[in-house]
Coordinates of C-alpha atoms in Angstrom, one line a residue:
X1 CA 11.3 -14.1 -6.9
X2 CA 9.3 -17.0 -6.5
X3 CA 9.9 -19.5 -3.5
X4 CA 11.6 -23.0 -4.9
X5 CA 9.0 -25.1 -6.5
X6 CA 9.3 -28.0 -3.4
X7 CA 8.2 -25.4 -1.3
X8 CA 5.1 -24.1 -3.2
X9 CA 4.1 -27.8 -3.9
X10 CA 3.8 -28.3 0.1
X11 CA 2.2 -25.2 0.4
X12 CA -0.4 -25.5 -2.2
X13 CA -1.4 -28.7 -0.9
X14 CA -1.6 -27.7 2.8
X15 CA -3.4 -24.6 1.1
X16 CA -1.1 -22.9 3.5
X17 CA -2.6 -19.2 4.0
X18 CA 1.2 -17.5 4.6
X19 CA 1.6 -18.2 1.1
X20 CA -1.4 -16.7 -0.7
X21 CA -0.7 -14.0 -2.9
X22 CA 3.2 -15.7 -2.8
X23 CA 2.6 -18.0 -5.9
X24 CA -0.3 -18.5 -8.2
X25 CA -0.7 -22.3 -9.3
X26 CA -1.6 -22.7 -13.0
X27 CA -2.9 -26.0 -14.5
X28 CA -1.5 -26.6 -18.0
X29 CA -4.5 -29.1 -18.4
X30 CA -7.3 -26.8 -17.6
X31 CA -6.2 -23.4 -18.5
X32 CA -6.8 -21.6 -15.0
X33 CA -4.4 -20.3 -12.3
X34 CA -5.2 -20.4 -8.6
X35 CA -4.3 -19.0 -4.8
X36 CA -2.8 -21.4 -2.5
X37 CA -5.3 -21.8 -0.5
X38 CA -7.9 -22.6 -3.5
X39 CA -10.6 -25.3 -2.2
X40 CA -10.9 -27.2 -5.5
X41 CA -8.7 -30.9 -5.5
X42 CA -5.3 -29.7 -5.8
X43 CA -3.9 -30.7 -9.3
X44 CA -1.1 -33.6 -10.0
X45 CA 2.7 -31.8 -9.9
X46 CA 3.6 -32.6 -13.4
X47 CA 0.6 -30.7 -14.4
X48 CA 1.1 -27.6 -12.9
X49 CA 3.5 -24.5 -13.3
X50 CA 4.0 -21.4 -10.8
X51 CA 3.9 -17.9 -11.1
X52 CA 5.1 -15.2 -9.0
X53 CA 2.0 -13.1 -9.3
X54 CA -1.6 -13.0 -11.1
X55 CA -0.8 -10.8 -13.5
X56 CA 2.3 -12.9 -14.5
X57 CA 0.2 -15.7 -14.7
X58 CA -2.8 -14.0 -17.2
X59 CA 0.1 -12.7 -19.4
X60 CA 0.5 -16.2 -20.0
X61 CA -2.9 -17.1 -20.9
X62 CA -3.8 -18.7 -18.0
X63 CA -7.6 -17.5 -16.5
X64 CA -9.0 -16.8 -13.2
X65 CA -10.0 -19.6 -11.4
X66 CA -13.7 -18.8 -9.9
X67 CA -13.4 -20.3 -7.2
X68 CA -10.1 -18.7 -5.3
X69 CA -10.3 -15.8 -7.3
X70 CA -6.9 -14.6 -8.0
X71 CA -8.1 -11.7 -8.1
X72 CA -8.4 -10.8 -4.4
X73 CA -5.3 -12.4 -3.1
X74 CA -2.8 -10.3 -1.1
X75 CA -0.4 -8.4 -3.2
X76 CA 2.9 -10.7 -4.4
X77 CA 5.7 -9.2 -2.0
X78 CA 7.6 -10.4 -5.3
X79 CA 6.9 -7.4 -7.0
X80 CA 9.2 -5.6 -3.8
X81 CA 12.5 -7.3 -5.3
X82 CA 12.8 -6.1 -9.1
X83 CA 14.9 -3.2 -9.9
X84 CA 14.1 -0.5 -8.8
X85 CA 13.5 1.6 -11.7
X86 CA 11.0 -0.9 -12.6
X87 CA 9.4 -0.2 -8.9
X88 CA 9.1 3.3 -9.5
X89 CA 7.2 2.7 -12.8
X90 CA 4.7 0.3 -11.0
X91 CA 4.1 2.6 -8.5
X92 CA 3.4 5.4 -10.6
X93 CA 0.9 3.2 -12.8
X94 CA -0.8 2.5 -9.3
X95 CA -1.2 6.3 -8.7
X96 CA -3.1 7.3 -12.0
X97 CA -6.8 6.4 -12.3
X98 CA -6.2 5.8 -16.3
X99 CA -3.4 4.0 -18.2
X100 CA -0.6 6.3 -19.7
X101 CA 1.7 5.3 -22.8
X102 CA 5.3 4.1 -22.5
X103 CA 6.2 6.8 -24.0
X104 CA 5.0 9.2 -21.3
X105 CA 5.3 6.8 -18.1
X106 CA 9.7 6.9 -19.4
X107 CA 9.6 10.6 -19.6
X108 CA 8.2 10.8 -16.2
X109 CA 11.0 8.2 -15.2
X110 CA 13.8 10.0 -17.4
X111 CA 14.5 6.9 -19.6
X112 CA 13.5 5.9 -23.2
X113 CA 10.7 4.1 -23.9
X114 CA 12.8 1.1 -25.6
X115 CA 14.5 0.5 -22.5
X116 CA 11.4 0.4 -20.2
X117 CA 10.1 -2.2 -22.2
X118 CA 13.1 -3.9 -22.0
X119 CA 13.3 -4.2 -18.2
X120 CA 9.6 -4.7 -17.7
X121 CA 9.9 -7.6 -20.4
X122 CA 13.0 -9.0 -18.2
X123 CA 11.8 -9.0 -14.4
X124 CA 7.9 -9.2 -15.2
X125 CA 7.9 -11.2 -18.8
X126 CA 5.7 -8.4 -20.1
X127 CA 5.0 -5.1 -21.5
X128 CA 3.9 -1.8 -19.0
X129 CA 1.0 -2.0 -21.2
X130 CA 0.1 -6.4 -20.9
X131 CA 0.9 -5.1 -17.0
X132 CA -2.0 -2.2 -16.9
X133 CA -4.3 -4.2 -18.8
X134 CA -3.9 -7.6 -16.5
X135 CA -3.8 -5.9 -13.3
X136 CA -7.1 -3.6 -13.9
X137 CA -9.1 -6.6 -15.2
X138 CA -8.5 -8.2 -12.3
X139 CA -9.4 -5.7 -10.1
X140 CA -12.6 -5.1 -12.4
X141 CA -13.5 -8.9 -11.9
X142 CA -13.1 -8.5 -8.1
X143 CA -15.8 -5.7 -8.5
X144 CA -18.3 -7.3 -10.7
X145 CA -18.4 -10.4 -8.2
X146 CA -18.7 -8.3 -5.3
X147 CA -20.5 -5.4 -6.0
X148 CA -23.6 -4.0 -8.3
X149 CA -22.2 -1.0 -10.1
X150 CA -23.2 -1.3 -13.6
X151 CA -20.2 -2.7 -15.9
X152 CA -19.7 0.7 -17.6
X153 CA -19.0 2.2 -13.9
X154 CA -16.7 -1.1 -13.4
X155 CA -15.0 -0.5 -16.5
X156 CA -14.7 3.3 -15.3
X157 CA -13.2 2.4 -12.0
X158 CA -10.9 0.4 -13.1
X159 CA -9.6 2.6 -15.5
X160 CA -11.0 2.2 -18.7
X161 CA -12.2 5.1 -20.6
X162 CA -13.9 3.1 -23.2
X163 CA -16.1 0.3 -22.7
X164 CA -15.6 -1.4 -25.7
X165 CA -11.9 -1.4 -25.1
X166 CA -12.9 -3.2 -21.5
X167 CA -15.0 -5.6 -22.7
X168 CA -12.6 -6.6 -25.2
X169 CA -9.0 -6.7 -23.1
X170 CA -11.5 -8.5 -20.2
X171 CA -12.4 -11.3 -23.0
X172 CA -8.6 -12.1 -23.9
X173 CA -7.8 -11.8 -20.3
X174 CA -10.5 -13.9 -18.7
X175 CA -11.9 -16.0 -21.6
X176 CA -15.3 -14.4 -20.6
X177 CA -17.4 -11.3 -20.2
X178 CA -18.1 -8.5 -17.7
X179 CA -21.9 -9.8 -18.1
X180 CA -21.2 -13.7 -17.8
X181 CA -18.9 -12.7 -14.3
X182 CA -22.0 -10.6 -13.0
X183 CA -24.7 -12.6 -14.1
X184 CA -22.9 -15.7 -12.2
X185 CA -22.2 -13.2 -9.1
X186 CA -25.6 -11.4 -8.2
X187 CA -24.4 -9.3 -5.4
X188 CA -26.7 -6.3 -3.4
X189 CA -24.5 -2.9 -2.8
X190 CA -24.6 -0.6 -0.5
X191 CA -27.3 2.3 -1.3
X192 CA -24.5 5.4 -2.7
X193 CA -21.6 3.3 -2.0
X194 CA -18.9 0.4 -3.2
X195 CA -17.5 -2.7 -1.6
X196 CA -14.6 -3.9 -1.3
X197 CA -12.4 -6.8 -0.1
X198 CA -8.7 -6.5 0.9
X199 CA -7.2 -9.7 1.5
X200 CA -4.0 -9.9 3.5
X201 CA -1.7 -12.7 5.0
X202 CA -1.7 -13.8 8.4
X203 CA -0.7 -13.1 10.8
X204 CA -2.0 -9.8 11.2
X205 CA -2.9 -7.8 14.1
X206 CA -5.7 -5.2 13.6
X207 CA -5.8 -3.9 16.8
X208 CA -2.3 -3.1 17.3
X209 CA -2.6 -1.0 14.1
X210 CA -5.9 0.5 15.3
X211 CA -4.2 1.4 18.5
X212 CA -1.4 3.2 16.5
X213 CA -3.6 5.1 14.2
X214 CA -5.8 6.2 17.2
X215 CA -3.2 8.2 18.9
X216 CA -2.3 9.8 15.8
X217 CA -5.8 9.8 14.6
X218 CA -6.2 13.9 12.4
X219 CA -9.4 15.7 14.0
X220 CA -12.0 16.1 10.9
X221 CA -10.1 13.7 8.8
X222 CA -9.7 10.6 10.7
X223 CA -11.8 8.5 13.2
X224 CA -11.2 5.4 15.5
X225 CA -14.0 3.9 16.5
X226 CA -14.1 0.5 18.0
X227 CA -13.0 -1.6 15.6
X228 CA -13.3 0.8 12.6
X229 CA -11.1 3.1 10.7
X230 CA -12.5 6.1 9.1
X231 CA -11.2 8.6 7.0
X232 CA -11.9 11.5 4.3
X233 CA -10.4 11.4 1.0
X234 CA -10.7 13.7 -2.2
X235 CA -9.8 11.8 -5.4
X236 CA -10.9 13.3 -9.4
X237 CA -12.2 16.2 -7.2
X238 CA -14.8 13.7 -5.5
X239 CA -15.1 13.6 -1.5
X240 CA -15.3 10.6 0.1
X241 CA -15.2 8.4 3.2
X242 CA -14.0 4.9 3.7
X243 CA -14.4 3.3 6.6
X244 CA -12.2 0.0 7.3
X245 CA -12.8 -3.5 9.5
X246 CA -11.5 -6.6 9.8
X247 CA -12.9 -9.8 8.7
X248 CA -10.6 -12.7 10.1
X249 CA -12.1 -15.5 10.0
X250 CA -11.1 -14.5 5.8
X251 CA -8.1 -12.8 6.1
X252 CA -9.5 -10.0 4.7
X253 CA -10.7 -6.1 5.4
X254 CA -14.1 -4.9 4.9
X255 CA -13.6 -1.2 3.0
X256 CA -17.0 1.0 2.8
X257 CA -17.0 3.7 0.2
X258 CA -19.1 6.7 0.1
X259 CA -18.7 9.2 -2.8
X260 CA -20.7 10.8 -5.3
X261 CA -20.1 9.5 -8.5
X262 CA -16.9 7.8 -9.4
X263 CA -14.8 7.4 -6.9
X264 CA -11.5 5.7 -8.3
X265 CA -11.7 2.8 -6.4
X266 CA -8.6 1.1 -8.0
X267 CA -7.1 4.1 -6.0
X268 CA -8.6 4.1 -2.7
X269 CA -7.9 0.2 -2.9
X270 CA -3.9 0.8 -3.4
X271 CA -4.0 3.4 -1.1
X272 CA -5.3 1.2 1.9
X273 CA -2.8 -1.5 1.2
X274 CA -0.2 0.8 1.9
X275 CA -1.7 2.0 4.4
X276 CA -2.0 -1.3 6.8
X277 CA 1.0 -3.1 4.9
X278 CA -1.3 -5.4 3.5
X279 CA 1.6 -6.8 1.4
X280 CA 4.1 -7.6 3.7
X281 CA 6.2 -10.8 3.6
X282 CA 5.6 -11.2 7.4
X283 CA 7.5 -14.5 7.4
X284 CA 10.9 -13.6 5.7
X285 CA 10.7 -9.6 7.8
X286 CA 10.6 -12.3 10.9
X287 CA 13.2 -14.6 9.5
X288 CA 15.3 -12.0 9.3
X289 CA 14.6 -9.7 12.3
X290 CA 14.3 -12.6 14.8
X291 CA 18.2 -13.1 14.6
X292 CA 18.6 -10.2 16.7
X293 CA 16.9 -11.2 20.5
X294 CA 15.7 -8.1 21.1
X295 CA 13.5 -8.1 18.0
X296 CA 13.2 -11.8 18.4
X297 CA 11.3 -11.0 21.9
X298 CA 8.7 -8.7 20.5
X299 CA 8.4 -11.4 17.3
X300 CA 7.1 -13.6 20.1
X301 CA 4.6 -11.3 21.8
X302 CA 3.6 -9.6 18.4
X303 CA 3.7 -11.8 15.1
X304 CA 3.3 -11.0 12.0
X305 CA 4.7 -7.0 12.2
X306 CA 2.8 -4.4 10.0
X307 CA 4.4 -1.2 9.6
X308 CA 1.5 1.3 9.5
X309 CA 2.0 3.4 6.1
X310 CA -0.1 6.6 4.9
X311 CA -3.0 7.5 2.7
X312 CA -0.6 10.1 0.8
X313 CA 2.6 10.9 1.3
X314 CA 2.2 14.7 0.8
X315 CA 0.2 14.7 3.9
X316 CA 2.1 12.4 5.9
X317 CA 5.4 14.7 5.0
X318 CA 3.5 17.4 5.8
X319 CA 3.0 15.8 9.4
X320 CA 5.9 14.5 10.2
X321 CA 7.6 18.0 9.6
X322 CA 5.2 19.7 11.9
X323 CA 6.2 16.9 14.3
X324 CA 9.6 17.1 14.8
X325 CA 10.9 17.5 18.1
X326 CA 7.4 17.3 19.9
X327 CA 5.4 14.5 20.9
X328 CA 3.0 13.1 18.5
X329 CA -0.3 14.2 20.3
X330 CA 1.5 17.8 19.9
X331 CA 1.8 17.6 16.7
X332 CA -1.2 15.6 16.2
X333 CA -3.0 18.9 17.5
X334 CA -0.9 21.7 15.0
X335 CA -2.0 19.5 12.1
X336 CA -5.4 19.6 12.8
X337 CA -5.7 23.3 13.5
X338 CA -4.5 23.2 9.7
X339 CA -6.7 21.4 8.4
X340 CA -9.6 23.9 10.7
X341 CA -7.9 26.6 8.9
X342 CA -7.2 25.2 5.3
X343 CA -9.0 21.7 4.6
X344 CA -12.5 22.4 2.7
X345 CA -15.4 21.0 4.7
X346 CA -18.1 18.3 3.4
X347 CA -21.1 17.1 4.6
X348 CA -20.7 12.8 4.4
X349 CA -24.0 10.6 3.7
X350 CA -25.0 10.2 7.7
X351 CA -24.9 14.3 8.2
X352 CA -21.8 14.1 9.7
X353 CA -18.8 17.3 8.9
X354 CA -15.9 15.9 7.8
X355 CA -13.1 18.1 6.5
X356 CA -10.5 17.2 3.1
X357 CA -6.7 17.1 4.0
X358 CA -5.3 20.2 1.9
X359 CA -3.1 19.7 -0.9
X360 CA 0.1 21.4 -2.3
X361 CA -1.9 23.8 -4.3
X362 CA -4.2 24.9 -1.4
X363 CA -1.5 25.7 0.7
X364 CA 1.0 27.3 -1.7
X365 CA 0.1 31.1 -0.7
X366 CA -0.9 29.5 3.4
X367 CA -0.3 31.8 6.0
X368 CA 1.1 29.4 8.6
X369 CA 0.8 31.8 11.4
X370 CA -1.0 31.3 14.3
X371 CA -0.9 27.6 14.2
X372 CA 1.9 27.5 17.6
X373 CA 4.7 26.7 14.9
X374 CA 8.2 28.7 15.2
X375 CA 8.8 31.1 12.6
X376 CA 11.5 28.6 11.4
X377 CA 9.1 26.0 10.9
X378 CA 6.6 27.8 9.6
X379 CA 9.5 28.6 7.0
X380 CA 10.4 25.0 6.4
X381 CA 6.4 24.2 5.6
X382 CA 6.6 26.8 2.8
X383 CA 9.6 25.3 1.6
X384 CA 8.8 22.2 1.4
X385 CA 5.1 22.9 -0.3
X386 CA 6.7 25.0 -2.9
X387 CA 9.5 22.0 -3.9
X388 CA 6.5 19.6 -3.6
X389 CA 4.9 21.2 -6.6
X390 CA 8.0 22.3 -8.7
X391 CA 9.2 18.8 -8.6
X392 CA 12.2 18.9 -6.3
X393 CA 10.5 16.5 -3.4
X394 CA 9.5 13.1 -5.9
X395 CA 7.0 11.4 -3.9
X396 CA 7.7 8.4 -6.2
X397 CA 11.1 7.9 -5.3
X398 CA 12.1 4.5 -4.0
X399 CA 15.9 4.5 -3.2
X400 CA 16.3 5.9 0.5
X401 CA 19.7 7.5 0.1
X402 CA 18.1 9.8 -3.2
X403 CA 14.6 10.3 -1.2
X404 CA 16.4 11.3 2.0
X405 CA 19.2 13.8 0.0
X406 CA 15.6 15.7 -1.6
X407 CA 14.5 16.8 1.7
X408 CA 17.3 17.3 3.5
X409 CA 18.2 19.5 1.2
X410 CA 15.8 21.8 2.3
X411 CA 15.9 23.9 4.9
X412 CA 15.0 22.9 8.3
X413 CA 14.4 19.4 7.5
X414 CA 17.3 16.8 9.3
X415 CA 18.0 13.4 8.2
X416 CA 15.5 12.0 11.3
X417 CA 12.6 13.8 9.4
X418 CA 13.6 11.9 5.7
X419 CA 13.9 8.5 7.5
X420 CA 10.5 8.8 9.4
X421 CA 8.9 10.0 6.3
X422 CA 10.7 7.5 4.3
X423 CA 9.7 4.9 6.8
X424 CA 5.8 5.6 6.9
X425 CA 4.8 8.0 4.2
X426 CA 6.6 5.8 1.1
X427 CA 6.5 2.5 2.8
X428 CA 10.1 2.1 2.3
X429 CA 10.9 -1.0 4.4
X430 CA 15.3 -0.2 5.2
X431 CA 14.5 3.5 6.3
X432 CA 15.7 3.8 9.8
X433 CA 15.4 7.0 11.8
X434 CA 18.6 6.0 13.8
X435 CA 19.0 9.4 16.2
X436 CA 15.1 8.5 17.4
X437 CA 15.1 8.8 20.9
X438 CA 12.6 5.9 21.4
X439 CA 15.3 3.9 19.4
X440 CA 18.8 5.0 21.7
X441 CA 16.2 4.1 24.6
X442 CA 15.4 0.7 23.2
X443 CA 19.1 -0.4 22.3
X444 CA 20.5 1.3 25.8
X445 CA 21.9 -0.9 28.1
X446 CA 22.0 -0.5 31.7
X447 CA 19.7 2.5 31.8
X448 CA 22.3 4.5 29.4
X449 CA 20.8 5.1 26.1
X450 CA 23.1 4.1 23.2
X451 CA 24.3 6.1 20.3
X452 CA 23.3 6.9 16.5
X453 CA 26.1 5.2 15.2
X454 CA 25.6 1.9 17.7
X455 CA 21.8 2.1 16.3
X456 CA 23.1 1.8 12.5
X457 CA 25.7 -0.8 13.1
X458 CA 23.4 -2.7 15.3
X459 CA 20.4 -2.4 12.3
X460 CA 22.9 -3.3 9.5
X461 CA 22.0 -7.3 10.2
X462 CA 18.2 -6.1 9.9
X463 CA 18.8 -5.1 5.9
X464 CA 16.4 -4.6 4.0
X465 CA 13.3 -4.6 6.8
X466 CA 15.2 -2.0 8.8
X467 CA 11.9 -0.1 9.4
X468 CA 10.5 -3.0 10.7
X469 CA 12.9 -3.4 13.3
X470 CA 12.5 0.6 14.4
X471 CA 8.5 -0.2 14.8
X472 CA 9.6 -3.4 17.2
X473 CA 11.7 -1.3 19.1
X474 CA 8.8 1.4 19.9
X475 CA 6.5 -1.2 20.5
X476 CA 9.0 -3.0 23.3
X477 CA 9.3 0.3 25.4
X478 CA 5.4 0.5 25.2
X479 CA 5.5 -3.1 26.5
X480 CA 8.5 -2.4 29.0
X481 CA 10.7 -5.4 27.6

């Protein structure tokens, strides 16, 4: 999981930016971990030991350096290699504003609670629990040094129903308090709003995912404008708006929340690094991709590849279904007159309508007519709603060949449909829509497009960034190469 300790040692001292959030640097003489690229004089080698993560590296006692500030580094793509069962339990810890016991996170997951432990305490060295706590403190410190919501909001946001419970997990984690971290970081927020910083690693290209998200961009729900991306969000029954824009020069994007109230930002933060791939381990995807010289061609012209994800998979699904076999400004079209019809309307902070994407419930009794869908896709909608809330479509799930055999097995949804859903609305990197048109185009030679089964034996040598290669190949007929 972690690259060999030659390598981080060059990194670290080149403070090498394509490693941060890789490895985290901790300093057996001092106590405190650090990014990469931390400006302070880099340690001596004997002295120093490396983690695969922050949270690894605070389980072992290690605190925050205040300088770097572990805390806002990329996300390790580490965590993307453990097994998977493990994966599904992180991910649903990252969906629920509050922590849940062991007991109920292996229920949802269908295992005991003695074995959970057991695998988080042999791929992560901890307990689900050490896990929550590390990872929210983190995120709480982020917000204390970078916004000015009061530490009981902080401790609110981040997860914590109790204060006292806070203050006293953010002691053992940081060797400090909330009010020591704010009272070294006096910040001014934004009047009815939040902050916050999303780091990423280069390279990155914001336009090219501003570009995609444009022509897909959901009337009432989503805006591109310059170099800003909007969007309206409900979370704990709270409208909202972020908007999004990049901050280079850091390697980092600005995020602008307005909500009433509370607005889960621990949430809206995990949401949005799924959303522009934040996480990705651009160099090994490239590493690996580049052996083909198709892919190796677009590599050149495009580095660092990001495939664009969604804000929530329900509504992406929901999307994708109405898109199949039309073009995407079709579709883009039907799913907007849905939302005219279904999503409940809000008023945001500069007067401006904005209208909430509707959820499973909403739409379980939806009249689909009159939307220009087909009878039979109006029929595969309803079905595909009504196994979203019984349970038979797990949004959760993070092995392809299980995720694509739930939908499939629903009427009117093809194994195209699964893999594009797979592919963008769970951020599963080896989903690969192989019957895509755009993709037979790409891999055609001499103006004759090839086959499905040509498209999956040629994709085998892109395991496990499959996806990655399908986005390359759009992107080259938009480029004509």
């Amino acid at each position: 999981m972690l690259p060999s300790p030659e390598i981080c040692a060059r990194a670290r001292l080149a403070r090498d930016r394509r490693f941060d959030g890789c490895f985290f640097t901790a300093v057996r003489t001092t106590g405190i971990f650090c990014r990469p690229v931390c400006p302070a004089r880099a340690p001596r080698e004997e002295n120093v030991e490396y983690f695969g993560s922050a949270t690894e590296a605070a389980a072992a006692g290690y605190r925050p350096c205040l300088r770097c500030r572990p805390d806002a580094a990329p996300g390790s793509p580490a965590w993307g290699l453990v097994e998977t069962t493990v994966r599904r339990a992180l991910d649903l810890m990252r969906r629920e504003r509050e922590g849940m016991s062991v007991e109920t996170l292996a229920g949802r997951l269908g295992i005991s609670s003695r074995y959970l432990r057991r695998l988080f305490a042999e791929h992560l060295g901890m307990s689900p629990l050490q896990y929550w706590q590390v990872e929210r403190v983190l995120f709480a410190q982020g917000l204390l040094r970078d916004t000015d919501l009061p530490v009981t909001r902080v401790a609110l946001e981040a997860g914590f129903n109790s204060t006292r419970r806070f203050n006293a997990v953010f002691r053992r984690v940081c060797q400090c308090t909330p009010r020591e971290v704010r009272a070294a970081s006096p910040v001014t927020g934004s009047a009815g709003g939040a902050r916050l910083w999303l780091s990423y690693r280069p390279p990155f290209s914001w336009q090219r995912l501003l570009s995609f998200l444009w022509q897909r961009a959901l009337p009432g729900v989503e805006r591109v404008e310059g170099a800003a991306y909007e969007r309206s969000f409900v979370l704990d029954g709270r409208p909202g708006v972020v908007r999004v824009t990049d901050d280079p020069e850091k390697c980092r994007l600005r995020v602008e929340v307005e909500s009433d109230g509370a607005t889960a930002l621990y949430l809206v933060s995990q949401r949005l690094r799924k959303l522009f791939d934040l996480d990705a381990d651009s160099g090994e995807i490239s590493r690996v991709l580049a052996a083909d010289p198709l892919l190796a061609r677009q590599l050149g012209k495009f580095p660092g590849v990001r495939l664009p994800g969604a804000w929530d998979p329900f509504e992406y699904s929901l999307r994708a279904i109405l898109g199949q076999q039309i073009s995407a400004a079709a579709a883009t079209t039907i799913a907007g007159r849905l939302v005219e019809r279904h999503g409940v309307p809000f008023v945001d902070r500069n007067g401006c309508e904005r209208r909430l994407f509707p959820d499973a419930d909403s739409l379980a009794a939806a009249d689909f007519e009159g939307l220009g869908l087909t009878r039979a896709r109006a029929a595969t909608l309803r079905a595909f709603v009504a196994a979203s809330l019984d349970g038979r479509v797990d949004f959760t799930e993070t092995d392809l060949e299980r995720w694509c055999a739930q939908l499939t097995a629903l009427p009117g949804i093809g194994e195209w449909t699964a893999q594009y859903i797979a592919m963008r609305g769970l951020s599963l990197p080896d989903a690969f829509p192989a019957s895509d048109l755009g993709i037979l185009l790409a891999l055609g030679v001499d103006g004759k497009k090839a086959t499905p089964a040509q498209a999956r034996a040629r994709a085998e040598q892109w395991r496990p960034w499959r996806a990655y290669g399908a986005l390359l190949l759009w992107q080259s007929l938009q480029s004509g190469d």
